[in-house]
Short mmCIF file of C-alpha atoms and ligand atoms in Angstrom, two decimals:
data_model
loop_
_atom_site.label_atom_id
_atom_site.label_comp_id
_atom_site.label_asym_id
_atom_site.label_seq_id
_atom_site.Cartn_x
_atom_site.Cartn_y
_atom_site.Cartn_z
CA UNK G 1 66.21 84.39 -317.19
CA UNK G 2 67.55 86.96 -319.98
CA UNK G 3 66.06 89.70 -317.74
CA UNK G 4 68.68 88.94 -315.40
CA UNK G 5 71.33 89.22 -317.38
CA UNK G 6 70.06 92.62 -318.97
CA UNK G 7 69.60 93.96 -315.42
CA UNK G 8 72.98 93.31 -313.83
CA UNK G 9 74.50 96.68 -315.39
CA UNK G 10 71.66 98.26 -312.65
CA UNK G 11 74.21 97.09 -309.69
CA UNK G 12 77.42 98.11 -311.44
CA UNK G 13 76.21 101.26 -309.82
CA UNK G 14 76.50 99.80 -305.95
CA UNK G 15 80.27 99.40 -306.90
CA UNK G 16 81.12 103.14 -307.47
CA UNK G 17 82.98 103.27 -303.96
CA UNK G 18 85.73 100.99 -305.66
CA UNK G 19 87.51 104.10 -306.63
CA UNK G 20 87.30 105.29 -303.37
CA UNK G 21 88.62 102.20 -301.71
CA UNK G 22 91.50 101.61 -303.77
CA UNK G 23 92.85 105.49 -303.11
CA UNK G 24 92.07 104.26 -299.26
CA UNK G 25 94.05 101.33 -299.44
CA UNK G 26 97.07 103.30 -300.95
CA UNK G 27 97.29 105.61 -297.99
CA UNK G 28 99.59 104.38 -295.62
CA UNK G 29 97.85 106.28 -292.62
CA UNK G 30 94.91 104.27 -292.89
CA UNK G 31 93.69 102.47 -289.85
CA UNK G 32 94.30 98.96 -290.63
CA UNK G 33 91.59 95.92 -289.64
CA UNK G 34 92.46 92.25 -289.09
CA UNK G 35 89.82 89.63 -289.47
CA UNK G 36 89.59 85.91 -288.84
CA UNK G 37 86.56 83.65 -289.27
CA UNK G 38 85.02 80.58 -287.55
CA UNK G 39 81.84 78.24 -288.81
CA UNK G 40 79.94 78.00 -292.08
CA UNK G 41 80.95 79.58 -295.31
CA UNK G 42 78.44 82.18 -294.69
CA UNK G 43 80.43 83.37 -291.54
CA UNK G 44 83.23 83.41 -294.22
CA UNK G 45 81.17 85.38 -296.46
CA UNK G 46 79.77 87.60 -294.21
CA UNK G 47 83.69 88.92 -293.38
CA UNK G 48 83.71 89.67 -296.93
CA UNK G 49 80.93 92.06 -296.39
CA UNK G 50 82.34 93.26 -293.49
CA UNK G 51 85.67 94.00 -295.05
CA UNK G 52 83.67 96.01 -297.93
CA UNK G 53 82.12 97.87 -295.58
CA UNK G 54 85.18 98.94 -293.62
CA UNK G 55 87.21 99.42 -296.57
CA UNK G 56 84.65 101.78 -298.00
CA UNK G 57 85.01 103.68 -294.68
CA UNK G 58 88.96 104.36 -294.46
CA UNK G 59 90.35 101.41 -293.58
CA UNK G 60 92.73 99.17 -294.92
CA UNK G 61 92.86 95.19 -294.56
CA UNK G 62 96.17 93.56 -293.18
CA UNK G 63 96.49 90.23 -292.61
CA UNK G 64 99.54 90.93 -290.17
CA UNK G 65 97.67 90.71 -286.67
CA UNK G 66 100.23 93.00 -285.39
CA UNK G 67 99.80 95.69 -287.58
CA UNK G 68 96.00 96.18 -287.14
CA UNK G 69 94.34 98.87 -285.04
CA UNK G 70 91.33 96.64 -284.79
CA UNK G 71 90.88 93.25 -284.33
CA UNK G 72 87.87 91.33 -285.62
CA UNK G 73 86.80 87.82 -284.86
CA UNK G 74 83.91 86.55 -286.74
CA UNK G 75 82.46 83.67 -284.46
CA UNK G 76 80.34 80.60 -284.67
CA UNK G 77 77.78 79.06 -282.20
CA UNK G 78 76.70 75.82 -283.57
CA UNK G 79 78.60 73.60 -281.14
CA UNK G 80 80.09 74.48 -277.43
CA UNK G 81 83.51 73.41 -278.89
CA UNK G 82 82.99 76.26 -281.83
CA UNK G 83 82.57 78.99 -279.12
CA UNK G 84 85.58 77.33 -276.78
CA UNK G 85 88.21 77.88 -279.97
CA UNK G 86 86.74 81.51 -279.84
CA UNK G 87 87.11 82.22 -276.39
CA UNK G 88 90.74 80.51 -276.39
CA UNK G 89 91.80 82.90 -279.34
CA UNK G 90 90.51 86.13 -277.38
CA UNK G 91 93.07 85.65 -274.82
CA UNK G 92 95.61 85.16 -277.17
CA UNK G 93 94.63 88.71 -278.53
CA UNK G 94 95.35 90.16 -275.13
CA UNK G 95 99.18 90.38 -275.82
CA UNK G 96 98.34 92.07 -279.11
CA UNK G 97 96.28 94.62 -277.30
CA UNK G 98 98.89 95.68 -274.61
CA UNK G 99 101.57 95.92 -277.08
CA UNK G 100 99.32 98.74 -279.00
CA UNK G 101 97.50 101.06 -276.88
CA UNK G 102 94.11 102.16 -278.82
CA UNK G 103 93.97 98.87 -280.69
CA UNK G 104 89.67 98.05 -280.77
CA UNK G 105 88.73 94.36 -280.53
CA UNK G 106 85.37 93.40 -281.55
CA UNK G 107 83.36 90.60 -281.74
CA UNK G 108 80.91 89.55 -284.78
CA UNK G 109 78.51 86.79 -285.71
CA UNK G 110 76.72 84.06 -284.14
CA UNK G 111 78.56 84.10 -280.69
CA UNK G 112 77.76 87.98 -280.63
CA UNK G 113 74.10 87.61 -281.43
CA UNK G 114 74.09 84.60 -278.66
CA UNK G 115 75.72 86.30 -276.19
CA UNK G 116 75.12 89.97 -276.60
CA UNK G 117 76.26 92.47 -274.03
CA UNK G 118 76.70 89.90 -271.54
CA UNK G 119 80.41 89.36 -274.01
CA UNK G 120 81.60 92.39 -272.60
CA UNK G 121 81.18 91.19 -268.88
CA UNK G 122 82.82 87.78 -269.90
CA UNK G 123 85.53 88.80 -272.13
CA UNK G 124 87.04 92.18 -270.47
CA UNK G 125 89.25 92.78 -273.30
CA UNK G 126 86.31 93.16 -275.89
CA UNK G 127 85.25 96.53 -277.57
CA UNK G 128 82.39 95.96 -279.66
CA UNK G 129 79.48 93.34 -280.40
CA UNK G 130 78.29 93.15 -283.71
CA UNK G 131 75.47 90.85 -285.02
CA UNK G 132 75.17 89.56 -287.86
CA UNK G 133 72.53 91.97 -289.17
CA UNK G 134 74.18 95.16 -288.20
CA UNK G 135 77.26 95.37 -290.22
CA UNK G 136 76.31 98.60 -291.76
CA UNK G 137 76.88 100.32 -288.29
CA UNK G 138 80.01 99.03 -288.03
CA UNK G 139 81.68 102.73 -288.77
CA UNK G 140 79.79 104.07 -286.12
CA UNK G 141 80.14 101.59 -283.79
CA UNK G 142 83.95 101.72 -284.40
CA UNK G 143 84.10 105.69 -283.51
CA UNK G 144 81.86 105.17 -280.29
CA UNK G 145 84.54 102.34 -279.02
CA UNK G 146 87.05 104.76 -280.16
CA UNK G 147 86.10 106.95 -277.73
CA UNK G 148 86.18 104.43 -274.83
CA UNK G 149 82.75 103.14 -275.07
CA UNK G 150 81.90 99.56 -275.02
CA UNK G 151 79.61 99.26 -278.49
CA UNK G 152 76.93 96.80 -279.15
CA UNK G 153 74.39 96.43 -282.01
CA UNK G 154 72.91 92.90 -282.10
CA UNK G 155 69.29 94.15 -283.59
CA UNK G 156 67.96 91.21 -286.02
CA UNK G 157 66.54 92.58 -289.52
CA UNK G 158 64.13 91.18 -291.40
CA UNK G 159 65.17 92.28 -294.84
CA UNK G 160 68.67 93.02 -294.76
CA UNK G 161 70.38 90.88 -297.46
CA UNK G 162 73.47 92.92 -297.91
CA UNK G 163 72.55 93.08 -301.32
CA UNK G 164 73.97 96.37 -302.45
CA UNK G 165 77.23 95.47 -301.25
CA UNK G 166 79.94 94.41 -303.36
CA UNK G 167 82.33 91.64 -301.11
CA UNK G 168 85.75 92.13 -300.75
CA UNK G 169 87.05 88.85 -301.30
CA UNK G 170 89.66 87.58 -298.12
CA UNK G 171 92.02 84.54 -298.47
CA UNK G 172 90.99 83.72 -301.86
CA UNK G 173 92.31 81.45 -304.28
CA UNK G 174 91.14 83.79 -307.31
CA UNK G 175 89.09 80.92 -308.92
CA UNK G 176 86.01 80.10 -306.24
CA UNK G 177 83.90 82.55 -304.53
CA UNK G 178 81.00 82.23 -301.99
CA UNK G 179 78.17 84.13 -302.90
CA UNK G 180 75.11 84.46 -299.84
CA UNK G 181 71.68 84.63 -301.72
CA UNK G 182 69.81 83.95 -298.60
CA UNK G 183 70.01 84.60 -294.76
CA UNK G 184 68.46 83.76 -291.39
CA UNK G 185 66.40 80.31 -291.53
CA UNK G 186 62.78 79.20 -290.44
CA UNK G 187 63.29 76.04 -289.67
CA UNK G 188 63.52 75.40 -286.25
CA UNK G 189 65.43 72.48 -285.91
CA UNK G 190 65.09 71.44 -282.34
CA UNK G 191 69.55 71.20 -281.81
CA UNK G 192 70.10 74.13 -283.66
CA UNK G 193 70.97 77.51 -282.72
CA UNK G 194 71.30 79.43 -286.32
CA UNK G 195 67.47 80.68 -286.21
CA UNK G 196 68.16 82.48 -283.15
CA UNK G 197 71.44 83.90 -284.20
CA UNK G 198 70.96 84.62 -287.80
CA UNK G 199 66.96 85.47 -287.35
CA UNK G 200 64.38 85.00 -289.94
CA UNK G 201 65.00 83.92 -293.37
CA UNK G 202 64.87 86.34 -296.29
CA UNK G 203 65.94 85.93 -300.07
CA UNK G 204 68.46 88.56 -301.56
CA UNK G 205 67.66 90.48 -304.55
CA UNK G 206 68.33 88.16 -307.41
CA UNK G 207 69.56 90.68 -309.64
CA UNK G 208 72.31 91.33 -307.29
CA UNK G 209 73.32 87.99 -307.09
CA UNK G 210 73.51 87.17 -310.82
CA UNK G 211 75.22 90.77 -310.83
CA UNK G 212 77.78 89.65 -308.31
CA UNK G 213 78.60 86.23 -309.90
CA UNK G 214 79.00 88.07 -313.45
CA UNK G 215 81.23 90.23 -311.86
CA UNK G 216 83.49 87.29 -310.20
CA UNK G 217 83.40 85.63 -313.48
CA UNK G 218 84.89 89.24 -315.40
CA UNK G 219 87.32 89.25 -312.47
CA UNK G 220 88.57 85.47 -313.64
CA UNK G 221 86.76 83.29 -311.16
CA UNK G 222 85.38 79.89 -312.62
CA UNK G 223 83.24 78.94 -309.52
CA UNK G 224 80.70 80.30 -307.92
CA UNK G 225 78.85 78.58 -304.63
CA UNK G 226 75.41 79.92 -303.71
CA UNK G 227 75.30 80.12 -300.18
CA UNK G 228 71.89 79.80 -297.85
CA UNK G 229 70.85 77.63 -294.65
CA UNK G 230 68.05 76.39 -297.04
CA UNK G 231 68.57 77.33 -300.36
CA UNK G 232 65.71 75.34 -301.56
CA UNK G 233 63.20 77.67 -299.97
CA UNK G 234 64.85 80.56 -301.62
CA UNK G 235 62.20 82.68 -303.03
CA UNK G 236 62.65 86.31 -304.39
CA UNK G 237 59.63 88.53 -305.17
CA UNK G 238 60.69 91.85 -307.04
CA UNK G 239 58.66 94.29 -305.82
CA UNK G 240 58.55 96.68 -308.62
CA UNK G 241 57.72 93.94 -311.32
CA UNK G 242 56.14 91.34 -309.22
CA UNK G 243 58.34 88.80 -310.70
CA UNK G 244 58.88 85.63 -308.80
CA UNK G 245 62.06 83.76 -308.51
CA UNK G 246 62.38 80.20 -307.23
CA UNK G 247 65.79 78.62 -306.37
CA UNK G 248 65.96 76.64 -309.82
CA UNK G 249 65.19 79.97 -311.61
CA UNK G 250 68.16 81.39 -309.80
CA UNK G 251 70.44 78.27 -310.11
CA UNK G 252 69.53 78.52 -313.86
CA UNK G 253 70.08 82.23 -314.09
CA UNK G 254 73.68 81.79 -312.67
CA UNK G 255 74.44 79.04 -314.97
CA UNK G 256 73.95 80.85 -318.00
CA UNK G 257 76.27 83.83 -316.92
CA UNK G 258 79.12 81.47 -319.17
CA UNK G 259 79.41 77.77 -319.58
CA UNK G 260 82.69 78.14 -318.09
CA UNK G 261 81.71 79.36 -314.98
CA UNK G 262 81.19 76.68 -312.63
CA UNK G 263 78.16 76.59 -310.31
CA UNK G 264 77.68 74.78 -307.11
CA UNK G 265 75.37 75.61 -303.94
CA UNK G 266 74.80 74.84 -300.45
CA UNK G 267 72.73 74.02 -298.27
CA UNK G 268 70.07 71.68 -299.40
CA UNK G 269 67.15 70.76 -296.95
CA UNK G 270 65.79 67.02 -297.64
CA UNK G 271 62.20 68.20 -297.29
CA UNK G 272 62.58 71.24 -299.68
CA UNK G 273 64.76 69.76 -302.49
CA UNK G 274 62.70 69.97 -305.79
CA UNK G 275 62.41 68.19 -308.80
CA UNK G 276 62.72 71.38 -310.64
CA UNK G 277 66.29 71.76 -309.08
CA UNK G 278 67.31 68.59 -309.99
CA UNK G 279 66.54 69.00 -313.44
CA UNK G 280 68.03 72.66 -313.74
CA UNK G 281 70.88 70.76 -312.43
CA UNK G 282 70.88 68.18 -315.29
CA UNK G 283 70.04 70.68 -317.96
CA UNK G 284 73.90 72.69 -317.52
CA UNK G 285 76.96 71.03 -317.41
CA UNK G 286 78.29 73.84 -315.38
CA UNK G 287 75.97 73.15 -312.50
CA UNK G 288 78.23 70.93 -310.60
CA UNK G 289 76.80 67.54 -309.84
CA UNK G 290 76.93 67.61 -306.21
CA UNK G 291 74.74 67.80 -303.46
CA UNK G 292 74.90 68.32 -299.57
CA UNK G 293 71.76 66.71 -297.91
CA UNK G 294 72.27 66.50 -294.32
CA UNK G 295 70.11 63.88 -292.79
CA UNK G 296 71.05 64.20 -288.98
CA UNK G 297 70.11 61.05 -288.36
CA UNK G 298 68.60 58.01 -289.58
CA UNK G 299 65.94 57.17 -287.37
CA UNK G 300 62.60 58.52 -287.93
CA UNK G 301 61.81 59.06 -284.18
CA UNK G 302 64.70 60.84 -283.77
CA UNK G 303 64.18 62.92 -286.75
CA UNK G 304 61.13 63.60 -285.30
CA UNK G 305 62.27 64.93 -281.92
CA UNK G 306 64.88 66.99 -283.76
CA UNK G 307 61.91 68.78 -285.69
CA UNK G 308 63.80 68.03 -289.25
CA UNK G 309 59.86 67.23 -290.55
CA UNK G 310 60.73 64.22 -292.76
CA UNK G 311 61.44 60.73 -292.02
CA UNK G 312 63.88 58.22 -293.04
CA UNK G 313 61.87 56.92 -295.92
CA UNK G 314 61.50 60.07 -297.49
CA UNK G 315 64.91 61.34 -296.87
CA UNK G 316 66.00 57.87 -298.50
CA UNK G 317 63.43 58.71 -301.61
CA UNK G 318 65.18 62.28 -302.05
CA UNK G 319 68.54 60.19 -302.27
CA UNK G 320 67.30 57.40 -304.63
CA UNK G 321 65.48 60.27 -307.02
CA UNK G 322 68.85 62.33 -307.37
CA UNK G 323 70.55 58.84 -308.17
CA UNK G 324 67.91 58.25 -310.78
CA UNK G 325 68.36 61.67 -312.48
CA UNK G 326 71.94 61.94 -312.42
CA UNK G 327 73.72 58.66 -311.16
CA UNK G 328 76.99 60.50 -311.77
CA UNK G 329 76.09 62.88 -308.55
CA UNK G 330 77.64 62.91 -305.60
CA UNK G 331 75.93 63.41 -302.37
CA UNK G 332 77.37 64.11 -298.95
CA UNK G 333 75.46 65.07 -295.45
CA UNK G 334 75.71 66.33 -291.87
CA UNK G 335 75.17 63.70 -289.21
CA UNK G 336 74.66 64.38 -285.58
CA UNK G 337 75.41 61.31 -282.94
CA UNK G 338 74.01 61.01 -279.60
CA UNK G 339 70.81 63.53 -279.82
CA UNK G 340 68.60 63.33 -276.86
CA UNK G 341 67.21 59.97 -276.12
CA UNK G 342 68.75 58.17 -279.04
CA UNK G 343 68.94 54.51 -278.45
CA UNK G 344 71.57 51.86 -280.41
CA UNK G 345 68.93 51.08 -282.50
CA UNK G 346 68.36 54.83 -283.19
CA UNK G 347 72.42 54.77 -283.80
CA UNK G 348 72.34 51.48 -286.00
CA UNK G 349 69.64 53.27 -288.46
CA UNK G 350 72.01 56.02 -288.73
CA UNK G 351 74.43 53.60 -289.78
CA UNK G 352 72.20 51.93 -292.20
CA UNK G 353 70.95 55.32 -293.70
CA UNK G 354 74.69 56.12 -294.39
CA UNK G 355 75.40 52.57 -296.00
CA UNK G 356 72.24 52.53 -298.13
CA UNK G 357 72.95 56.63 -299.13
CA UNK G 358 76.29 55.59 -300.19
CA UNK G 359 77.41 59.18 -299.27
CA UNK G 360 80.86 60.03 -300.88
CA UNK G 361 81.63 62.40 -297.53
CA UNK G 362 80.18 63.38 -294.64
CA UNK G 363 80.30 65.84 -291.49
CA UNK G 364 79.84 64.32 -288.21
CA UNK G 365 79.71 65.67 -285.10
CA UNK G 366 78.31 64.39 -281.63
CA UNK G 367 75.25 66.31 -280.19
CA UNK G 368 76.41 69.48 -278.14
CA UNK G 369 73.26 71.15 -276.47
CA UNK G 370 72.75 74.74 -276.97
CA UNK G 371 71.11 77.24 -274.52
CA UNK G 372 67.97 78.45 -275.84
CA UNK G 373 67.13 75.77 -278.41
CA UNK G 374 64.15 73.92 -278.35
CA UNK G 375 65.95 70.72 -277.69
CA UNK G 376 67.64 72.61 -274.60
CA UNK G 377 63.95 73.44 -273.43
CA UNK G 378 62.08 70.15 -274.24
CA UNK G 379 64.57 67.53 -274.04
CA UNK G 380 67.31 66.38 -271.48
CA UNK G 381 71.06 65.89 -273.12
CA UNK G 382 70.65 61.98 -271.79
CA UNK G 383 73.39 60.56 -274.07
CA UNK G 384 76.71 60.14 -271.88
CA UNK G 385 79.50 61.99 -273.67
CA UNK G 386 81.29 58.45 -273.81
CA UNK G 387 78.29 56.86 -275.50
CA UNK G 388 77.97 60.30 -277.84
CA UNK G 389 82.05 59.77 -278.90
CA UNK G 390 82.09 55.73 -279.11
CA UNK G 391 78.71 56.28 -281.67
CA UNK G 392 80.36 58.99 -283.51
CA UNK G 393 83.60 57.16 -284.02
CA UNK G 394 81.75 54.22 -285.60
CA UNK G 395 79.98 56.52 -287.89
CA UNK G 396 83.58 57.80 -288.85
CA UNK G 397 84.48 54.65 -289.60
CA UNK G 398 81.50 53.83 -291.59
CA UNK G 399 82.36 56.86 -293.76
CA UNK G 400 85.79 56.07 -294.10
CA UNK G 401 84.84 53.16 -295.80
CA UNK G 402 82.39 54.66 -298.17
CA UNK G 403 84.89 57.13 -298.89
CA UNK G 404 87.29 54.65 -299.70
CA UNK G 405 84.58 52.57 -301.61
CA UNK G 406 83.53 55.85 -303.67
CA UNK G 407 87.17 56.78 -304.73
CA UNK G 408 87.99 53.16 -305.69
CA UNK G 409 85.42 53.24 -308.15
CA UNK G 410 86.95 56.30 -309.67
CA UNK G 411 89.63 54.47 -310.95
CA UNK G 412 90.52 54.45 -314.89
CA UNK G 413 87.25 57.19 -315.22
CA UNK G 414 88.20 60.50 -316.70
CA UNK G 415 86.96 63.60 -315.27
CA UNK G 416 86.79 67.49 -316.05
CA UNK G 417 89.15 68.82 -313.15
CA UNK G 418 89.00 72.85 -312.40
CA UNK G 419 92.58 74.01 -311.25
CA UNK G 420 92.65 75.87 -308.21
CA UNK G 421 96.21 75.95 -307.24
CA UNK G 422 99.77 74.19 -306.64
CA UNK G 423 98.67 70.77 -304.47
CA UNK G 424 99.87 71.32 -301.01
CA UNK G 425 102.60 68.93 -300.96
CA UNK G 426 104.24 69.98 -303.86
CA UNK G 427 104.72 73.17 -306.66
CA UNK G 428 105.27 70.14 -309.42
CA UNK G 429 101.37 68.70 -309.07
CA UNK G 430 98.35 70.58 -309.50
CA UNK G 431 95.37 70.48 -307.09
CA UNK G 432 91.72 71.17 -308.82
CA UNK G 433 87.95 69.40 -308.34
CA UNK G 434 85.59 67.62 -310.03
CA UNK G 435 82.02 68.74 -310.53
CA UNK G 436 81.07 66.28 -307.86
CA UNK G 437 83.47 68.01 -305.29
CA UNK G 438 86.28 65.43 -305.17
CA UNK G 439 90.10 66.38 -304.63
CA UNK G 440 92.16 65.15 -307.62
CA UNK G 441 96.03 66.07 -307.86
CA UNK G 442 98.20 65.29 -310.64
CA UNK G 443 101.59 66.28 -312.53
CA UNK G 444 101.54 69.57 -314.03
CA UNK G 445 103.33 67.96 -317.18
CA UNK G 446 103.01 64.71 -319.03
CA UNK G 447 105.19 63.54 -322.08
CA UNK G 448 102.19 64.12 -324.36
CA UNK G 449 101.00 67.26 -323.06
CA UNK G 450 103.20 70.36 -324.00
CA UNK G 451 100.92 73.09 -323.56
CA UNK G 452 101.27 74.85 -320.04
CA UNK G 453 98.31 74.79 -318.04
CA UNK G 454 97.40 77.76 -315.13
CA UNK G 455 95.20 78.02 -312.45
CA UNK G 456 91.25 78.51 -313.46
CA UNK G 457 92.03 76.01 -316.37
CA UNK G 458 89.77 73.10 -317.12
CA UNK G 459 91.68 69.88 -317.99
CA UNK G 460 90.38 66.03 -318.71
CA UNK G 461 92.33 63.99 -315.68
CA UNK G 462 92.28 60.28 -315.86
CA UNK G 463 92.00 58.78 -312.18
CA UNK G 464 94.97 56.49 -311.35
CA UNK G 465 95.12 56.42 -307.54
CA UNK G 466 93.77 57.42 -304.69
CA UNK G 467 94.11 58.09 -300.91
CA UNK G 468 92.15 58.73 -297.99
CA UNK G 469 90.36 62.53 -299.12
CA UNK G 470 92.35 62.92 -302.63
CA UNK G 471 92.03 61.30 -306.16
CA UNK G 472 95.39 61.29 -308.05
CA UNK G 473 95.39 61.25 -311.77
CA UNK G 474 97.19 62.33 -314.67
CA UNK G 475 96.58 64.39 -317.65
CA UNK G 476 94.47 62.64 -320.77
CA UNK G 477 96.43 61.90 -323.63
CA UNK G 478 94.75 63.68 -326.33
N1 SAH V 1 71.48 74.18 -292.41
C1 SAH V 1 72.11 73.08 -292.78
C2 SAH V 1 73.03 73.10 -291.62
C3 SAH V 1 73.67 74.48 -290.95
S1 SAH V 1 74.63 74.01 -289.38
C4 SAH V 1 70.90 72.21 -292.81
O1 SAH V 1 69.64 72.21 -292.23
O2 SAH V 1 71.40 71.37 -292.60
C5 SAH V 1 75.72 72.83 -289.88
C6 SAH V 1 75.72 71.74 -289.34
O3 SAH V 1 76.28 71.75 -287.64
C7 SAH V 1 74.17 71.05 -288.79
O4 SAH V 1 73.98 70.34 -290.41
C8 SAH V 1 74.20 69.47 -288.06
O5 SAH V 1 74.60 68.57 -288.62
C9 SAH V 1 75.60 70.23 -287.13
N2 SAH V 1 74.72 70.51 -285.89
C10 SAH V 1 73.87 72.01 -285.66
N3 SAH V 1 73.32 72.07 -284.65
C11 SAH V 1 74.45 71.28 -283.93
C12 SAH V 1 74.51 70.43 -282.33
N4 SAH V 1 73.57 71.58 -281.33
N5 SAH V 1 75.38 69.56 -282.25
C13 SAH V 1 75.93 69.04 -282.74
N6 SAH V 1 75.85 69.58 -283.96
C14 SAH V 1 75.11 70.39 -284.68
FE1 SF4 V 2 70.11 74.95 -288.38
FE2 SF4 V 2 67.88 73.43 -289.16
FE3 SF4 V 2 67.77 75.96 -290.04
FE4 SF4 V 2 69.95 74.11 -290.92
S1 SF4 V 2 67.60 74.13 -291.45
S2 SF4 V 2 70.46 76.21 -290.48
S3 SF4 V 2 69.71 72.90 -289.26
S4 SF4 V 2 67.35 75.38 -288.18
FE1 F3S V 3 78.15 78.78 -287.08
FE2 F3S V 3 76.45 80.75 -286.92
FE3 F3S V 3 77.27 79.31 -289.40
S1 F3S V 3 76.26 79.37 -285.59
S2 F3S V 3 77.35 77.39 -288.46
S3 F3S V 3 78.46 80.70 -288.10
S4 F3S V 3 75.42 80.46 -289.47
#
């Protein structure tokens, strides 16, 4: 793994554009772009790649939409509601465009990829449509759109990973950063649009990942989250040396950057998570003891229709293995209520798998049929909306109880918390997270603690209370 740390310098050359960028940033006449992101963390990470490409091409970024010459919206197609949110937002952009003739509006991301040039017909104010693998061509597309033509590039790639691009951090707390380690997905879960909007799975150059994480650490970041739709199938083959890197090895290399840098990752697929990954997690204190392990359904029959390629028993055996090796590890999941043909019994199976897995947290949705997916082609979306909603509510209620129980168990325990900033409610309190990804809020001082703490510090906190989604604590007396 030594190899990785020494090789990071090579990639510093990829940052040579930075001096140029900072000159441009000072140019008051530079054109400004405003970017808004929806969807998963990978989309937010992509917006940071887009920002880097634009800044290297003479654009300055702005968070003030009225100042923008170019409005970009990085979109998500995962559920119908996600697309409706974007459509609604587009109507709000109309007024800015009217106020500023020549302003361009571009749609990026998964909706751009799914709907392609159809978006130009449907949304008249849109000038640019750019898919997730075509961001390098944005500068040319902007020039094209500037001449009054509509510009579209939705080509998917088999090898684009933007590995040489050093993302410009947007809306960052300066403490935790996202790092994409792969793109696309080969899994073809029948409900999911991602393989169509993001294309084939490909892994990013391991050296460039370690270099990006080291760079973040040097800039004061204390936490990186390695991102991929299925991180356990990360596999990079160095074409020059034939060095092969698995996800567990990559995780270890990032953990070795510094014990002061926390490492997280998302998402793990239950069919692919290996003991090798779990052993690596156990070996390093700074690899966070938290696994997001989407289950989707607790019924083997439904899982089969979903093409998840594991059974209920397989899933539960993975949960048991995690708990056996790391009893302190927290686990969260994604769940879909009301998938095609789901019966009351299947729904009860989902509820019981939640209880058996004792999730600390869950992301819960009702099934939304997506055009072009295997499920849309093969199965009827036959669970009525009110039943989907009722089942979802039952799932939410069960999770509420589970999260509550999980938080109750924390009372009196002491955790190392990484301070991310002020708490939302009060400047007199810090907000941070435990390794298990639980949010903790605590007063900035206590009577025995005189050393002032700051954002990015690690501090031992004793948990004294809890509310719905938050633990409340106090700095441990030394
Ligand atoms: N790659 C991740 C998930 C990415 S999408 C994985 O394999 O787990 C995030 C979540 O959105 C999914 O886990 C699923 O729970 C949900 N989702 C995806 N497609 C959906 C659909 N058509 N309807 C409702 N929820 C969906
Ligand atoms: Fe979608 Fe399945 Fe791929 Fe996740 S693993 S992105 S749910 S196809
Ligand atoms: Fe949405 Fe695309 Fe992510 S569909 S969830 S933004 S990969």
